[in-house]
Amino acid sequence: MAAGAGQSRFDAPTTAGDLSEVFEALQSQDEIAMVRRATEVLGIDHVARWMRSRIPSLGNQTPYSLVKTEDGRNQVERVL
């Protein structure tokens, strides 16, 4: 999560609908495993929003777009 004064963009809790939308769009067991891993690290309240956010350390790509490939999953795992 972002550090510093004020709230980070991940402070608002993830809703059940947000999380189910993320899982519904996943197509492989590897993609599902990566989202589960992100949930372990970030917590269920923040994972869906994080998955859809452009992350600077991922080249301003979203983790959601990267989990589609093995190389992308490796990048996301390094960030986590």
Coordinates of N, CA and C in Angstrom, one line a residue:
M1 N 0.8 -1.2 0.0 CA 0.0 0.0 0.0 C 0.9 1.2 0.0
A2 N 0.3 2.3 -0.5 CA 1.1 3.6 -0.6 C 1.3 4.1 0.8
A3 N 2.4 4.7 1.0 CA 2.8 5.3 2.3 C 2.6 6.8 2.2
G4 N 2.6 7.4 3.3 CA 2.5 8.9 3.3 C 1.3 9.4 3.9
A5 N 1.1 10.7 3.9 CA 0.0 11.4 4.5 C -1.3 11.1 3.7
G6 N -2.4 11.1 4.4 CA -3.7 10.8 3.7 C -3.9 9.4 3.5
Q7 N -5.0 9.1 2.8 CA -5.4 7.8 2.5 C -4.8 7.3 1.2
S8 N -4.5 6.0 1.1 CA -4.0 5.5 -0.2 C -5.3 5.1 -1.0
R9 N -5.1 4.8 -2.2 CA -6.2 4.5 -3.1 C -6.8 3.1 -2.7
F10 N -6.1 2.4 -1.9 CA -6.6 1.1 -1.5 C -7.3 1.1 -0.1
D11 N -7.5 2.2 0.5 CA -8.1 2.3 1.8 C -9.6 1.9 1.8
A12 N -10.3 2.2 0.7 CA -11.7 1.8 0.6 C -11.8 0.3 0.5
P13 N -12.6 -0.3 1.3 CA -12.7 -1.8 1.2 C -13.3 -2.3 -0.1
T14 N -12.8 -3.5 -0.5 CA -13.3 -4.2 -1.6 C -14.7 -4.7 -1.3
T15 N -15.6 -4.6 -2.2 CA -16.9 -5.2 -2.0 C -16.9 -6.6 -2.5
A16 N -17.9 -7.4 -2.1 CA -18.0 -8.8 -2.6 C -18.2 -8.8 -4.1
G17 N -18.9 -7.8 -4.6 CA -19.1 -7.7 -6.1 C -17.8 -7.4 -6.8
D18 N -17.0 -6.5 -6.2 CA -15.7 -6.2 -6.8 C -14.9 -7.5 -7.0
L19 N -14.8 -8.3 -5.9 CA -14.0 -9.5 -5.9 C -14.6 -10.6 -6.8
S20 N -15.9 -10.7 -6.8 CA -16.5 -11.7 -7.7 C -16.2 -11.4 -9.2
E21 N -16.3 -10.1 -9.5 CA -16.0 -9.7 -10.9 C -14.6 -10.0 -11.3
V22 N -13.6 -9.9 -10.4 CA -12.2 -10.3 -10.7 C -12.1 -11.8 -10.9
F23 N -12.7 -12.6 -10.0 CA -12.6 -14.0 -10.2 C -13.4 -14.5 -11.4
E24 N -14.5 -13.9 -11.7 CA -15.3 -14.4 -12.9 C -14.5 -14.3 -14.2
A25 N -13.7 -13.3 -14.3 CA -12.9 -13.0 -15.5 C -11.7 -13.9 -15.7
L26 N -11.3 -14.5 -14.6 CA -10.1 -15.4 -14.7 C -10.4 -16.6 -15.5
Q27 N -9.4 -17.1 -16.2 CA -9.6 -18.2 -17.1 C -8.8 -19.4 -16.8
S28 N -7.8 -19.3 -15.9 CA -7.0 -20.5 -15.7 C -6.7 -20.7 -14.2
Q29 N -6.3 -21.8 -13.8 CA -6.0 -22.1 -12.4 C -4.8 -21.2 -11.9
D30 N -3.9 -21.0 -12.9 CA -2.7 -20.1 -12.5 C -3.1 -18.7 -12.2
E31 N -4.1 -18.2 -13.0 CA -4.6 -16.8 -12.7 C -5.3 -16.8 -11.4
I32 N -6.1 -17.8 -11.1 CA -6.8 -17.9 -9.8 C -5.9 -17.9 -8.7
A33 N -4.8 -18.8 -8.8 CA -3.8 -18.9 -7.8 C -3.1 -17.6 -7.5
M34 N -2.9 -16.8 -8.6 CA -2.2 -15.5 -8.4 C -3.1 -14.5 -7.6
V35 N -4.4 -14.5 -7.9 CA -5.3 -13.6 -7.2 C -5.4 -14.1 -5.7
R36 N -5.4 -15.4 -5.5 CA -5.5 -15.9 -4.1 C -4.2 -15.4 -3.4
R37 N -3.1 -15.5 -4.1 CA -1.8 -15.0 -3.4 C -1.9 -13.5 -3.1
A38 N -2.4 -12.7 -4.0 CA -2.5 -11.3 -3.8 C -3.5 -11.1 -2.6
T39 N -4.5 -11.9 -2.5 CA -5.4 -11.8 -1.4 C -4.7 -12.0 0.0
E40 N -3.8 -13.1 0.0 CA -3.1 -13.4 1.2 C -2.2 -12.2 1.6
V41 N -1.6 -11.5 0.6 CA -0.7 -10.4 0.9 C -1.4 -9.1 1.3
L42 N -2.4 -8.8 0.5 CA -3.1 -7.5 0.6 C -4.3 -7.5 1.5
G43 N -4.9 -8.7 1.6 CA -6.1 -8.8 2.4 C -7.3 -8.7 1.5
I44 N -8.4 -9.3 1.8 CA -9.6 -9.4 1.0 C -10.2 -8.0 0.8
D45 N -10.0 -7.1 1.7 CA -10.6 -5.8 1.6 C -10.0 -4.9 0.5
H46 N -8.8 -5.3 0.0 CA -8.1 -4.4 -0.9 C -7.7 -5.1 -2.2
V47 N -7.8 -6.4 -2.4 CA -7.3 -7.0 -3.5 C -7.9 -6.7 -4.8
A48 N -9.2 -6.6 -4.9 CA -9.9 -6.3 -6.2 C -9.5 -4.9 -6.7
R49 N -9.5 -4.0 -5.8 CA -9.1 -2.6 -6.3 C -7.6 -2.6 -6.7
W50 N -6.7 -3.3 -6.0 CA -5.3 -3.3 -6.4 C -5.2 -4.0 -7.7
M51 N -5.9 -5.1 -8.0 CA -5.8 -5.9 -9.2 C -6.1 -5.0 -10.4
R52 N -7.0 -4.0 -10.2 CA -7.5 -3.1 -11.3 C -6.7 -1.8 -11.4
S53 N -5.8 -1.6 -10.5 CA -5.0 -0.3 -10.4 C -3.8 -0.4 -11.3
R54 N -3.4 0.7 -11.9 CA -2.1 0.7 -12.6 C -1.0 0.9 -11.6
I55 N -0.1 0.0 -11.6 CA 0.9 -0.1 -10.5 C 2.3 0.4 -11.2
P56 N 2.9 1.4 -10.6 CA 4.1 1.9 -11.2 C 5.2 0.9 -11.3
S57 N 5.4 0.0 -10.3 CA 6.4 -1.0 -10.4 C 6.1 -2.1 -11.4
L58 N 4.9 -2.1 -11.9 CA 4.6 -3.0 -13.0 C 4.5 -2.3 -14.3
G59 N 5.2 -1.2 -14.5 CA 5.2 -0.5 -15.7 C 3.9 0.2 -16.0
N60 N 3.2 0.6 -14.9 CA 1.9 1.2 -15.0 C 0.8 0.3 -15.6
Q61 N 1.0 -1.0 -15.6 CA 0.0 -1.9 -16.0 C -0.8 -2.4 -14.8
T62 N -1.9 -3.0 -15.0 CA -2.7 -3.5 -13.9 C -2.3 -5.0 -13.7
P63 N -2.2 -5.4 -12.4 CA -1.9 -6.8 -12.1 C -2.9 -7.7 -12.8
Y64 N -4.2 -7.3 -12.9 CA -5.2 -8.1 -13.6 C -4.8 -8.4 -15.0
S65 N -4.3 -7.4 -15.8 CA -3.9 -7.6 -17.1 C -2.6 -8.5 -17.2
L66 N -1.8 -8.5 -16.2 CA -0.5 -9.3 -16.3 C -0.7 -10.7 -15.9
V67 N -1.7 -11.0 -15.1 CA -1.9 -12.4 -14.7 C -2.2 -13.4 -15.8
K68 N -2.5 -12.9 -17.0 CA -2.9 -13.7 -18.1 C -1.7 -14.5 -18.7
T69 N -0.5 -14.1 -18.4 CA 0.7 -14.8 -18.9 C 1.6 -15.2 -17.7
E70 N 2.4 -16.2 -18.0 CA 3.4 -16.7 -16.9 C 4.4 -15.6 -16.6
D71 N 4.9 -14.9 -17.6 CA 5.8 -13.8 -17.3 C 5.2 -12.7 -16.5
G72 N 3.9 -12.4 -16.8 CA 3.2 -11.4 -16.1 C 2.9 -11.8 -14.6
R73 N 2.6 -13.1 -14.5 CA 2.4 -13.6 -13.1 C 3.7 -13.5 -12.3
N74 N 4.8 -13.7 -12.9 CA 6.1 -13.6 -12.2 C 6.3 -12.2 -11.8
Q75 N 6.0 -11.2 -12.7 CA 6.1 -9.8 -12.3 C 5.3 -9.4 -11.1
V76 N 4.0 -9.9 -11.1 CA 3.1 -9.6 -10.1 C 3.6 -10.2 -8.8
E77 N 4.1 -11.4 -8.8 CA 4.6 -12.1 -7.6 C 5.8 -11.3 -7.0
R78 N 6.7 -10.8 -7.9 CA 7.8 -10.0 -7.4 C 7.3 -8.8 -6.6
V79 N 6.3 -8.1 -7.2 CA 5.8 -6.9 -6.5 C 5.1 -7.3 -5.2
L80 N 4.4 -8.4 -5.2 CA 3.7 -8.8 -3.9 C 4.8 -9.1 -2.9

